Short mmCIF file of C-alpha atoms in Angstrom, two decimals:
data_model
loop_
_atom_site.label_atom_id
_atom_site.label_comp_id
_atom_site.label_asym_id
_atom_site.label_seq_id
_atom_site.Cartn_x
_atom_site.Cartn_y
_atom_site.Cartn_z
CA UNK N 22 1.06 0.72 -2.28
CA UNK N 23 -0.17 0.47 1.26
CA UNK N 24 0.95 2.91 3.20
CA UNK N 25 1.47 4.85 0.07
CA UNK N 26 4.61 4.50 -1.79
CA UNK N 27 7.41 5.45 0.08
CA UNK N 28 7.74 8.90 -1.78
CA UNK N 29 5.24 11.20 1.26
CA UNK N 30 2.06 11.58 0.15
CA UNK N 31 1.26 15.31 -0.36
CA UNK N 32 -1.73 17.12 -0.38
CA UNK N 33 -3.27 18.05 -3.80
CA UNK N 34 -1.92 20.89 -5.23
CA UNK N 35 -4.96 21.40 -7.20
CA UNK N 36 -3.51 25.10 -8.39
CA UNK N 37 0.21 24.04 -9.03
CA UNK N 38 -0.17 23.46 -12.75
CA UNK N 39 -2.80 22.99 -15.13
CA UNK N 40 -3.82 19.48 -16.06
CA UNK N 41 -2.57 19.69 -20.02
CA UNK N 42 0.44 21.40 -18.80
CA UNK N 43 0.91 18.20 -16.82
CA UNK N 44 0.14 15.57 -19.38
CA UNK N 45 3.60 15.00 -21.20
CA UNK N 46 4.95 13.52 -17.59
CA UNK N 47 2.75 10.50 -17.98
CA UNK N 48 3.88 7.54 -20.19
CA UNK N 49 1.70 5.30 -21.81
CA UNK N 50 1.16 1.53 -22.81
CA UNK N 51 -1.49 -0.62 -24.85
CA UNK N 52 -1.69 -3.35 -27.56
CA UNK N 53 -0.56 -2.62 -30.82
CA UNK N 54 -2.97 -1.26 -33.64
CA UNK N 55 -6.19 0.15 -32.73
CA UNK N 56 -9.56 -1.53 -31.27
CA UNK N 57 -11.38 -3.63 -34.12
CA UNK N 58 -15.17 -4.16 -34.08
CA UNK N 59 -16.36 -7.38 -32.39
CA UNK N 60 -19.02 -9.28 -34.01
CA UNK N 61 -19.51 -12.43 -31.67
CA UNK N 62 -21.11 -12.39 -28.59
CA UNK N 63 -21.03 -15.96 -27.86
CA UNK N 64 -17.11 -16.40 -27.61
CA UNK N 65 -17.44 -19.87 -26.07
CA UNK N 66 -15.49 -19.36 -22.88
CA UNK N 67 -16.32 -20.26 -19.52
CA UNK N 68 -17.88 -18.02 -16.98
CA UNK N 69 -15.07 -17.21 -14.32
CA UNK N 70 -15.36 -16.60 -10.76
CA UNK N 71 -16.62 -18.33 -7.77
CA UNK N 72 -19.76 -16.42 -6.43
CA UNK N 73 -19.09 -13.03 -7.86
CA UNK N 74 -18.61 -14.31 -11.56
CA UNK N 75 -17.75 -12.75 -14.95
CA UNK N 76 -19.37 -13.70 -18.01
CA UNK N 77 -17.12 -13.18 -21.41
CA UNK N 78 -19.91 -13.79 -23.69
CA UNK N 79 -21.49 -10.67 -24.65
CA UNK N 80 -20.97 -7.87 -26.71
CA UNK N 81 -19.27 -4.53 -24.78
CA UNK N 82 -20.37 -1.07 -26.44
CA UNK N 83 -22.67 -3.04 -28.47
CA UNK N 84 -19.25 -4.38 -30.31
CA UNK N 85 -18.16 -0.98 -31.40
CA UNK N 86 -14.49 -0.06 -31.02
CA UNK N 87 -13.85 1.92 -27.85
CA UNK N 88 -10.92 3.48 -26.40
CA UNK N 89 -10.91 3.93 -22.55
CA UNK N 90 -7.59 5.23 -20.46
CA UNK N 91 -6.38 3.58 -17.27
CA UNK N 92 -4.68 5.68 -14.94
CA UNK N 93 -2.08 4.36 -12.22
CA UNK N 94 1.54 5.05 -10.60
CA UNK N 95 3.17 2.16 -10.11
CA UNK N 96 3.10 -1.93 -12.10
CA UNK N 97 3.10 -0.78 -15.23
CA UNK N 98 3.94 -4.72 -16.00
CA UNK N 99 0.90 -5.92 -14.29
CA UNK N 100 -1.76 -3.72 -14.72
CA UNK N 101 -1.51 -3.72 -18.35
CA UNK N 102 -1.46 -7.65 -18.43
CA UNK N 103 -5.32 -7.00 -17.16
CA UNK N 104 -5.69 -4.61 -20.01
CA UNK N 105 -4.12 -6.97 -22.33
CA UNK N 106 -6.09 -10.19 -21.69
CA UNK N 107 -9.65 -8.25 -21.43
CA UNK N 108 -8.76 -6.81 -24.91
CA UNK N 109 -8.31 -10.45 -26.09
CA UNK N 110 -12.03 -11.22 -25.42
CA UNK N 111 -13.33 -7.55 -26.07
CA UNK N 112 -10.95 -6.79 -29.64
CA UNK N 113 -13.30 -3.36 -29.47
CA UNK N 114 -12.11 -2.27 -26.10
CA UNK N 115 -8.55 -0.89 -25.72
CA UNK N 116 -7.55 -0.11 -22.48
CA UNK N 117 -4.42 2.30 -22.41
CA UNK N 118 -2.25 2.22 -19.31
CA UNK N 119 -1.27 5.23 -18.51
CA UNK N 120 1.65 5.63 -15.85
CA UNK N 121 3.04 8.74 -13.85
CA UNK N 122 4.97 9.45 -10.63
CA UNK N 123 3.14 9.10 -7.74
CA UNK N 124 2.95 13.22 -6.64
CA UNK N 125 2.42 14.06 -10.43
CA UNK N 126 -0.50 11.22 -10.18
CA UNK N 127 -2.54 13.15 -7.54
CA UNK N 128 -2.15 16.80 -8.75
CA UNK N 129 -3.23 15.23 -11.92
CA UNK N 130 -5.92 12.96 -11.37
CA UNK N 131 -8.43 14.98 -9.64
CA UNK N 132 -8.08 17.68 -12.41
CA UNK N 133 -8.96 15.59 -15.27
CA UNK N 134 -11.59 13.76 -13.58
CA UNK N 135 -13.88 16.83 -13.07
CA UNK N 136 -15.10 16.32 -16.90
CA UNK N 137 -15.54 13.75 -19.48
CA UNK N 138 -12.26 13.94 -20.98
CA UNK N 139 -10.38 12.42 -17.71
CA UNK N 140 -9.46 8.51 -17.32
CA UNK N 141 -12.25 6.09 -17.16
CA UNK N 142 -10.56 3.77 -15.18
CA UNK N 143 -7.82 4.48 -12.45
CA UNK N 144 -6.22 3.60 -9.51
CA UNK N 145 -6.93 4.11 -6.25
CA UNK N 146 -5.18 4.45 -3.08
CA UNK N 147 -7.18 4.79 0.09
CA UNK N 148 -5.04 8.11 1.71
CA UNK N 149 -6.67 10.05 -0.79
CA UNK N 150 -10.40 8.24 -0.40
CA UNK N 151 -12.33 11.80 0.43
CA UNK N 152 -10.65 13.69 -2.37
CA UNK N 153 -11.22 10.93 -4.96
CA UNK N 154 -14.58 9.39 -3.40
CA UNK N 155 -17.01 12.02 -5.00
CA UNK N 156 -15.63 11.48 -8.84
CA UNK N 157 -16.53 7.66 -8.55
CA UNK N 158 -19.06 5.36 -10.25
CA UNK N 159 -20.44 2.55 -7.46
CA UNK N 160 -19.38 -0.60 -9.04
CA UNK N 161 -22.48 -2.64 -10.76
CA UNK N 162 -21.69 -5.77 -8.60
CA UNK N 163 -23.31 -8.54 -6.63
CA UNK N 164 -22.43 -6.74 -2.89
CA UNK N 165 -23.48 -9.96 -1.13
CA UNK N 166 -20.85 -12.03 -3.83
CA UNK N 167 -18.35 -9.88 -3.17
CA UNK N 168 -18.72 -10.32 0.32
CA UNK N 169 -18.52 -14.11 -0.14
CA UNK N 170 -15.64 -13.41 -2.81
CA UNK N 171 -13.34 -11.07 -1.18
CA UNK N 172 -12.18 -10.18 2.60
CA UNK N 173 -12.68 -6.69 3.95
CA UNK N 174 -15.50 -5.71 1.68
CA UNK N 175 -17.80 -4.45 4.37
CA UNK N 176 -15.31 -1.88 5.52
CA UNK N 177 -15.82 0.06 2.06
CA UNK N 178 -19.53 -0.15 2.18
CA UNK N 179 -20.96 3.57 1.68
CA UNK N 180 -24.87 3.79 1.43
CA UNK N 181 -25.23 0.17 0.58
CA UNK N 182 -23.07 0.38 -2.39
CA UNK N 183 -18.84 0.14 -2.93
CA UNK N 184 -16.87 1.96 -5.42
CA UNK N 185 -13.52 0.08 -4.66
CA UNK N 186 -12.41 -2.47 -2.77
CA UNK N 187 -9.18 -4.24 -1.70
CA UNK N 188 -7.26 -6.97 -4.28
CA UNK N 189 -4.80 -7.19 -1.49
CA UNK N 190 -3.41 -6.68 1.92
CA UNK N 191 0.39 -5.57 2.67
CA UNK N 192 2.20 -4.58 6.34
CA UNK N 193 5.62 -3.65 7.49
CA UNK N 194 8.58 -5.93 8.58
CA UNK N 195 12.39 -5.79 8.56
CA UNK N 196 14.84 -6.43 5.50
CA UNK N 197 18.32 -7.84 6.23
CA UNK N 198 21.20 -7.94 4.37
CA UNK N 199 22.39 -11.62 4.29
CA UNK N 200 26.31 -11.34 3.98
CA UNK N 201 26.21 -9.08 6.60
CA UNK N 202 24.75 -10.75 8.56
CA UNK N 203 26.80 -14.00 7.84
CA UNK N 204 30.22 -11.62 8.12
CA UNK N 205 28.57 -10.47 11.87
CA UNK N 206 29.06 -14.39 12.62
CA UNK N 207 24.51 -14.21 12.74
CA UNK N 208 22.89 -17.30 11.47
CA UNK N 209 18.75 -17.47 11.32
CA UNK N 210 18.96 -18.80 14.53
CA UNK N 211 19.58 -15.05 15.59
CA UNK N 212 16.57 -13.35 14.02
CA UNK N 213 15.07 -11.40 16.55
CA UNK N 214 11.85 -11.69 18.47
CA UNK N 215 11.77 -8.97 20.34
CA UNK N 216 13.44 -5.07 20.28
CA UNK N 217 15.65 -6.00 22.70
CA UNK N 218 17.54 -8.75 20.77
CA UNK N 219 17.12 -6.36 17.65
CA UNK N 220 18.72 -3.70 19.55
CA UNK N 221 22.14 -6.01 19.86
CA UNK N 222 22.02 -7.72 16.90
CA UNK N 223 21.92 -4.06 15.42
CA UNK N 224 24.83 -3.52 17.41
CA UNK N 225 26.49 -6.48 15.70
CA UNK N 226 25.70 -5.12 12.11
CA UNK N 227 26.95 -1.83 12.87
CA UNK N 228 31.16 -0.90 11.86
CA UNK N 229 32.76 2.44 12.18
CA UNK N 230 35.19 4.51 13.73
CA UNK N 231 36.14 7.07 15.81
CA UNK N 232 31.98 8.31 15.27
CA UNK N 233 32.57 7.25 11.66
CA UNK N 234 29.95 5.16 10.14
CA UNK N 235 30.85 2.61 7.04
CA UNK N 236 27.84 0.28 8.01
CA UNK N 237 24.84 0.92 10.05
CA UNK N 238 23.07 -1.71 11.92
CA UNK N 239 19.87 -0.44 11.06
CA UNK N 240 18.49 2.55 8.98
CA UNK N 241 15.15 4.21 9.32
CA UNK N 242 15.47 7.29 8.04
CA UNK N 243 12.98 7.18 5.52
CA UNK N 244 10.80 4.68 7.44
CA UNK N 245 10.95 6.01 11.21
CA UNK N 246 7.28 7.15 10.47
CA UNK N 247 5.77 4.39 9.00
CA UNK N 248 7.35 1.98 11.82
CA UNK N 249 6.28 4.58 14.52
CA UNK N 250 2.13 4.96 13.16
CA UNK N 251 2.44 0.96 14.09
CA UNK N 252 4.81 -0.03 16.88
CA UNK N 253 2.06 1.30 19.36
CA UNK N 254 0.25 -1.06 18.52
CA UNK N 255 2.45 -3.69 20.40
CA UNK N 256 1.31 -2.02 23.14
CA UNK N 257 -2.03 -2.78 22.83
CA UNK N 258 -3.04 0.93 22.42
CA UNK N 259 -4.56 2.08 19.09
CA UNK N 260 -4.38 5.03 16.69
CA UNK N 261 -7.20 6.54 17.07
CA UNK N 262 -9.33 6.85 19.86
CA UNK N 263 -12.64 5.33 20.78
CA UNK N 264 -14.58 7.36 18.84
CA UNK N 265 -12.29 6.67 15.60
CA UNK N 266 -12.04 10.80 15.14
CA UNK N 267 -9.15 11.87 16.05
CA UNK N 268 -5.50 10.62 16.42
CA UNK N 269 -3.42 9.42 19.21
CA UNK N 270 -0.04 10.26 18.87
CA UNK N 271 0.75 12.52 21.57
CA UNK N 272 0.80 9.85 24.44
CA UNK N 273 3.59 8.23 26.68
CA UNK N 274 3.18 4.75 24.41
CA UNK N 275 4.29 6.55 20.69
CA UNK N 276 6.75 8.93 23.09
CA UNK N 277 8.51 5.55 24.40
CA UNK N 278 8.41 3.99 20.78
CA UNK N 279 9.99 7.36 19.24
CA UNK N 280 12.65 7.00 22.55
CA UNK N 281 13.45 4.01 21.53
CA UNK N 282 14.06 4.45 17.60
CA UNK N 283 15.80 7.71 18.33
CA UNK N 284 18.06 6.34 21.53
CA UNK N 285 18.87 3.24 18.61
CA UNK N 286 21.13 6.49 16.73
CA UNK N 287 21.92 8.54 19.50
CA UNK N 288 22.67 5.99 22.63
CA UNK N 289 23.50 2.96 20.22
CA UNK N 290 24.83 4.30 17.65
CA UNK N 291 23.65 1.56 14.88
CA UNK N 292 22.53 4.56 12.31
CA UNK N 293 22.38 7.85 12.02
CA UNK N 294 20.26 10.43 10.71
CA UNK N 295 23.55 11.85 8.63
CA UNK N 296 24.00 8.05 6.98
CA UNK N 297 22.30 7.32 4.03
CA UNK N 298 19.65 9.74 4.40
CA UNK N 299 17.05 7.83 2.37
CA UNK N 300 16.89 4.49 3.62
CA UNK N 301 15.72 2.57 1.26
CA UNK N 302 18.39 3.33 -1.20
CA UNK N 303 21.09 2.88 1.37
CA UNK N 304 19.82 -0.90 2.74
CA UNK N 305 19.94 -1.17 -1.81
CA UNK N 306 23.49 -0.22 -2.04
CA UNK N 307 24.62 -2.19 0.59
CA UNK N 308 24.81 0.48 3.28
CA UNK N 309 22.81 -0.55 5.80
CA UNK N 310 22.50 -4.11 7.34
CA UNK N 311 18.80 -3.80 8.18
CA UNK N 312 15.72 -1.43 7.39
CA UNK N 313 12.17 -1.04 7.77
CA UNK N 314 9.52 -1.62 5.31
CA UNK N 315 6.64 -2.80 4.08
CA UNK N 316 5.77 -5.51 1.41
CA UNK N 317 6.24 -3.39 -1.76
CA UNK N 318 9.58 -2.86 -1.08
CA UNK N 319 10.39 -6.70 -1.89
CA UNK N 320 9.71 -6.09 -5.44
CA UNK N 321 12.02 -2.64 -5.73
CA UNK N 322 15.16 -4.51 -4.25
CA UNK N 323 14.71 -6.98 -6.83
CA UNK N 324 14.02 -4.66 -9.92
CA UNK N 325 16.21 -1.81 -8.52
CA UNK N 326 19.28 -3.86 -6.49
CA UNK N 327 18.97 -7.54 -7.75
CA UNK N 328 22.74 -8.11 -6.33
CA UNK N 329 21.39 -7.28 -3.03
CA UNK N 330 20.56 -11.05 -1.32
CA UNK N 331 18.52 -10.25 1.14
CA UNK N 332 16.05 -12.05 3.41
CA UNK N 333 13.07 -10.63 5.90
CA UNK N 334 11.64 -11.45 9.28
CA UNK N 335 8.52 -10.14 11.30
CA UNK N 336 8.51 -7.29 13.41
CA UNK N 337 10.03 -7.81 16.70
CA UNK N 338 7.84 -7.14 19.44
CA UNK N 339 7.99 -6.16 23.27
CA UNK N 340 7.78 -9.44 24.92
CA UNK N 341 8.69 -13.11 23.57
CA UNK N 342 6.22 -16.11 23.51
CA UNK N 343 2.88 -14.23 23.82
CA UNK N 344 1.19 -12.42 20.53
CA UNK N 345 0.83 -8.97 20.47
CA UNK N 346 -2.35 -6.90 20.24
CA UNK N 347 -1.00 -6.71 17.17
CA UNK N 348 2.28 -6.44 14.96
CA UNK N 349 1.54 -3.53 12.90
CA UNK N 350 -0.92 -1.76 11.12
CA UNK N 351 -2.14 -3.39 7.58
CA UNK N 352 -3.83 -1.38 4.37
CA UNK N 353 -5.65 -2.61 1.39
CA UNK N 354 -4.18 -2.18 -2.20
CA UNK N 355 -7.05 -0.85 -3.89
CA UNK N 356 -9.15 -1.89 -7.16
CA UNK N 357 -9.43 0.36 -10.05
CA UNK N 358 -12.33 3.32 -9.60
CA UNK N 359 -14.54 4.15 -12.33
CA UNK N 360 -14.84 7.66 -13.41
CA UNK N 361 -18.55 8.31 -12.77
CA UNK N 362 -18.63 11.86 -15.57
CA UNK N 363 -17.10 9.36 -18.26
CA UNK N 364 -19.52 8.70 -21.26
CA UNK N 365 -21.73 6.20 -20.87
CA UNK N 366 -20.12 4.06 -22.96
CA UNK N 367 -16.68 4.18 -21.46
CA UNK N 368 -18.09 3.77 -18.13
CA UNK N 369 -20.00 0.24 -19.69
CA UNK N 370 -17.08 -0.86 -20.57
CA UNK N 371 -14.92 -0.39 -17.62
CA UNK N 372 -17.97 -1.61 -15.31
CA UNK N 373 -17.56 -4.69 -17.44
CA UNK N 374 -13.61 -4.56 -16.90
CA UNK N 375 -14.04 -4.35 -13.26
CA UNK N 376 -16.16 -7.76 -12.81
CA UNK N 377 -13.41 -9.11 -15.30
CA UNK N 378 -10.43 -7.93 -13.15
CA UNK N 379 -12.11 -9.20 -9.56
CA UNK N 380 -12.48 -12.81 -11.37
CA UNK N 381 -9.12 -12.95 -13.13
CA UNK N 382 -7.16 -14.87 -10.21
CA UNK N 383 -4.57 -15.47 -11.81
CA UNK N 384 -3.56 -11.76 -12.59
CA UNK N 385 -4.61 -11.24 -8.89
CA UNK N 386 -1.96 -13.86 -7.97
CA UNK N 387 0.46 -11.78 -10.01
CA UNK N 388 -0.30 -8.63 -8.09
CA UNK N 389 -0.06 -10.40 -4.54
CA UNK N 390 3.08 -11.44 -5.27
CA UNK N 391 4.58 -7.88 -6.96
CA UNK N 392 3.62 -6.46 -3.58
CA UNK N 393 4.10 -9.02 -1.85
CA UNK N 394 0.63 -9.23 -0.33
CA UNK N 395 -2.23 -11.30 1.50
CA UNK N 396 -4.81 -11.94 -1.07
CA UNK N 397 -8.08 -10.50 -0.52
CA UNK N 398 -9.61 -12.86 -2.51
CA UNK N 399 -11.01 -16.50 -0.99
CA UNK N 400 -9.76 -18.04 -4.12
CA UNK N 401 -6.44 -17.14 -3.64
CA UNK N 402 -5.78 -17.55 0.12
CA UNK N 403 -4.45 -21.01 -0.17
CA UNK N 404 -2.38 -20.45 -3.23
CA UNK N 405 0.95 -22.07 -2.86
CA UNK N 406 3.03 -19.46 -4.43
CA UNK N 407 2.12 -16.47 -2.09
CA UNK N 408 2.22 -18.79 0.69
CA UNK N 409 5.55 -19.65 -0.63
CA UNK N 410 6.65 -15.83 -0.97
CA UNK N 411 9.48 -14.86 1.32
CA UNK N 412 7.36 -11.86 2.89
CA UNK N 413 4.18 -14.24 3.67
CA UNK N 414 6.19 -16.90 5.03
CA UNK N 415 8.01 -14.24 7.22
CA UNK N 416 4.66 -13.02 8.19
CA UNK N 417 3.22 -16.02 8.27
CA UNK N 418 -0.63 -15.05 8.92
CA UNK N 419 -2.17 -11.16 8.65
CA UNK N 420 -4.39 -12.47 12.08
CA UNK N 421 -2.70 -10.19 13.94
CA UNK N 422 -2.50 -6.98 11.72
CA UNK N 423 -4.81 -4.45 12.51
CA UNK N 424 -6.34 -2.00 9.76
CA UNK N 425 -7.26 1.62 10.84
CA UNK N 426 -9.46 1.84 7.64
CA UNK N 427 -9.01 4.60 4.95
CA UNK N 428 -6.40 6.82 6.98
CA UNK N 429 -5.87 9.91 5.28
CA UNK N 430 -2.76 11.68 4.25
CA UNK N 431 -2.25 13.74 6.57
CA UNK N 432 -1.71 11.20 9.31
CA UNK N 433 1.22 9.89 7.74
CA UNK N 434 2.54 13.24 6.36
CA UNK N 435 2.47 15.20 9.86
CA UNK N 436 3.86 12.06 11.58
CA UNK N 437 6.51 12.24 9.32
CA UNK N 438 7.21 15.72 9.72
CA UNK N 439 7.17 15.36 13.04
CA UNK N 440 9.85 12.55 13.34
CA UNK N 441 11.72 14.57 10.67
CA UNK N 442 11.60 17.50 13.36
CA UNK N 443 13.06 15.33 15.82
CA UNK N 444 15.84 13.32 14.31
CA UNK N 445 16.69 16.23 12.56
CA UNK N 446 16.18 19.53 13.86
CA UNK N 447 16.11 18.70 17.46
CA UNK N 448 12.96 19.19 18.29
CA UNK N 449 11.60 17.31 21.70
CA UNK N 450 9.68 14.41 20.99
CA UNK N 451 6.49 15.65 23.15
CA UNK N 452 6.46 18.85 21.07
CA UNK N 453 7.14 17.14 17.70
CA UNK N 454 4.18 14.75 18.18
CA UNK N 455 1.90 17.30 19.54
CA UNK N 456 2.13 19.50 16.96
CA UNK N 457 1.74 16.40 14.40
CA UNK N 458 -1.61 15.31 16.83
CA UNK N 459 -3.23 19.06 16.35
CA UNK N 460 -2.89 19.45 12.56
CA UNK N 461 -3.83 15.91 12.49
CA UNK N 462 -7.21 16.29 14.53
CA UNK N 463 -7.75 19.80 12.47
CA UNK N 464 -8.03 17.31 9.14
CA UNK N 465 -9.63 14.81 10.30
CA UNK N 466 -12.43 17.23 11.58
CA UNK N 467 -13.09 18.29 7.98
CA UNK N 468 -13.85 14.90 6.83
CA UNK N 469 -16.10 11.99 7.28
CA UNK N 470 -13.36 9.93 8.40
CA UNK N 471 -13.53 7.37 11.03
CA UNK N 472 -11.51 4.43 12.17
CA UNK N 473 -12.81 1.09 12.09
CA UNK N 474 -9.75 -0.26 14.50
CA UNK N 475 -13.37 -1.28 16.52
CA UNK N 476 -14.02 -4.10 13.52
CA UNK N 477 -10.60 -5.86 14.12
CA UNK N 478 -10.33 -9.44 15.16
CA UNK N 479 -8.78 -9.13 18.60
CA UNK N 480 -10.53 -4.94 19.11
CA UNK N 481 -11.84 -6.61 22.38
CA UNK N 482 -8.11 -6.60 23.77
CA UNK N 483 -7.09 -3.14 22.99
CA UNK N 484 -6.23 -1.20 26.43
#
């Protein structure tokens, strides 16, 4: 989920293992008992949708019992509830949901889409957009209703045509642990606005001895990256530069914003790289008093550490009482792709999925708020219980959230490497992120990839 999950998104490994070798990793869900002809076209329910609509009454595969696969790595839960209320109109299309781990999902996928045997339906994320582009269907859609429909669409336009767009939009802000933070004699009137105030209330959070941690004040050892490929921001400066092809990470902003994180360990002592080394299980078992992360994480501490009560709060920035250029970055959670070499009648039916899956708001509300996420939808962006969520109101409005577009992998894994090199292996900052800037640029150059940081709201204030 935007960035990816937490896990680092690696490269295919496209000769690591053979696809059936693969398969038993995967578990899979779907309605009991098999897909049962359907009959009646005319099933007497409304048409949903506002201008992109969906219209239940017709007959899928001509009626005939069909069995399509749905691939994805992560809500299980709410995914399937798509599958599960399409298959109550459709009784002749099962969907089966079939889930893996996130690496295993893109060593996989790419394999078994190259023929007619692979999912017709899976999940997308936008890191891997070149590699997965070329096996996709273009969705059979109204462009100019989704448009209406749905924020952001223009930014996946390819030739006049879209083969996924976003259901959602999630960013990065702090997590706190709330009886720390009461036992540190902090009350909400201390949340920080800027890095400065975060820097001593991390101070506060932090206990140990004699070099000793036993509670850090803030741990990003799993998250320095993520929080690094958007602090600049702040700055006003942007990823990439004007011509959106190659990456800017080896300049004096991202040096001063890796100073900073690093000089919070090894001048402030609040964390260490030796304490909790992955730091989103050590904020979960009660470790750390704050961390860094984005929206998806809201859902793991309550699945994972539901004794953990927690609370969030923006980013803090440079300077108080004047916006940034903005916050953070942003990225879309993806809708389902269509597997363009699946039979014709599996791809029918999962083109006829897809309109019902952009109309279903309320399964799109579910989503928002399992990744804690800005609706993409228009329907949705004045529903009561995202606005209610504890991330949104934290975040209050994604105005000032800037998205890069479809960033690839390998900006995120090379920054991380790079920040890895640093707080671990002592590497100097100005080599670290050079190093990460050249492979970067090398990528980049062999794909069509460029930023759209131009379309964003506020582009006109970037220095």
């Amino acid at each position: 989920m935007a960035p990816a999950p937490h896990p680092s998104r690696r490269s295919f490994l496209l000769g690591a293992a053979s696809f059936a070798a693969l398969i038993p990793l995967a578990s899979c869900s779907g309605g009991s008992g098999g897909p049962t002809k359907d009959t009646t076209a005319d099933k007497g329910l409304p048409v949903q949708g506002t201008t992109l609509t969906y219209d239940p009454n017709t007959l899928v595969n001509n009626g005939e019992p069909i069995t399509l696969e749905w691939w994805l790595w992560d809500g299980e839960e709410q995914f399937t509830a798509f599958a599960d209320a399409y298959r109550k109109i459709h009784p002749n299309v099962e969907i089966k949901v079939v889930n893996q781990p996130w690496d295993d999902y893109w060593t996989k996928l790419p394999l078994a889409l190259q023929g007619d045997k692979g999912p017709a339906i899976f999940n997308i994320h936008n890191s891997h957009h070149e590699n997965i582009l070329p096996y996709c269907a273009a969705y059979d859609i109204d462009l100019d209703a989704a448009c209406t429909d749905f924020v952001g669409v223009n930014g996946h336009v390819i030739d006049g045509r879209v083969y996924y767009l976003d259901y959602g939009l999630m960013t990065g802000l702090i997590y706190y642990n709330k009886a720390m933070w009461s036992a540190a004699g902090l009350t909400e009137a201390d949340i920080p606005k800027t890095w400065e105030e975060f820097r001593a209330v991390a101070k506060k959070l932090t206990i140990g001895e004699g070099g000793s941690l036993s509670q850090a004040g803030f741990n990003f050892n799993t998250s320095a990256y993520v929080l690094l490929l958007g602090k600049h921001y702040q700055s006003g400066t942007n990823l990439f530069d004007k011509e959106g092809k190659k990456v800017q990470l080896d300049t004096d902003v991202v040096k001063a914003d890796l100073a900073f994180l690093t000089d919070l360990y090894g001048v402030d002592k609040v964390g260490s790289p030796d304490f909790g080394s992955d730091s989103d299980e050590a904020f979960g078992q009660g470790l750390s008093a704050m961390t860094y992360n984005w929206g998806h994480y809201y859902g793991t501490l309550k699945d994972k550490y539901p004794s953990i009560d927690f609370g969030t709060f923006q980013t803090p920035v440079g300077a108080a009482g004047a916006a940034p250029y903005a916050y953070d970055r942003c990225n879309g959670e993806s809708t389902p792709g269509i597997n363009k070499n699946a039979p014709a009648g599996a791809q029918e039916a999962a083109q006829d999925f897809l309109k019902f899956f952009l109309t279903s708001d309320e399964l799109l509300k579910n989503l928002c708020l399992r990744y804690s996420l800005f609706p993409a939808s228009a329907s949705l962006a004045d529903n009561d219980e995202i606005a209610a969520h504890p991330v949104m109101k934290a975040l209050g409005s994604i105005d000032r959230y800037i998205w890069p577009g479809p960033m690839p992998a390998t900006v995120e894994d090379n920054a991380k490497t790079a920040v890895a090199d640093v707080l671990y292996n002592g590497a100097a900052a100005p080599t670290a992120l050079s190093a990460a800037q050249s492979a970067i640029d090398a990528d980049l150059a062999k794909t069509s990839f460029v930023s759209v940081e131009g379309d964003y709201a506020h582009a006109d204030e970037a220095k």
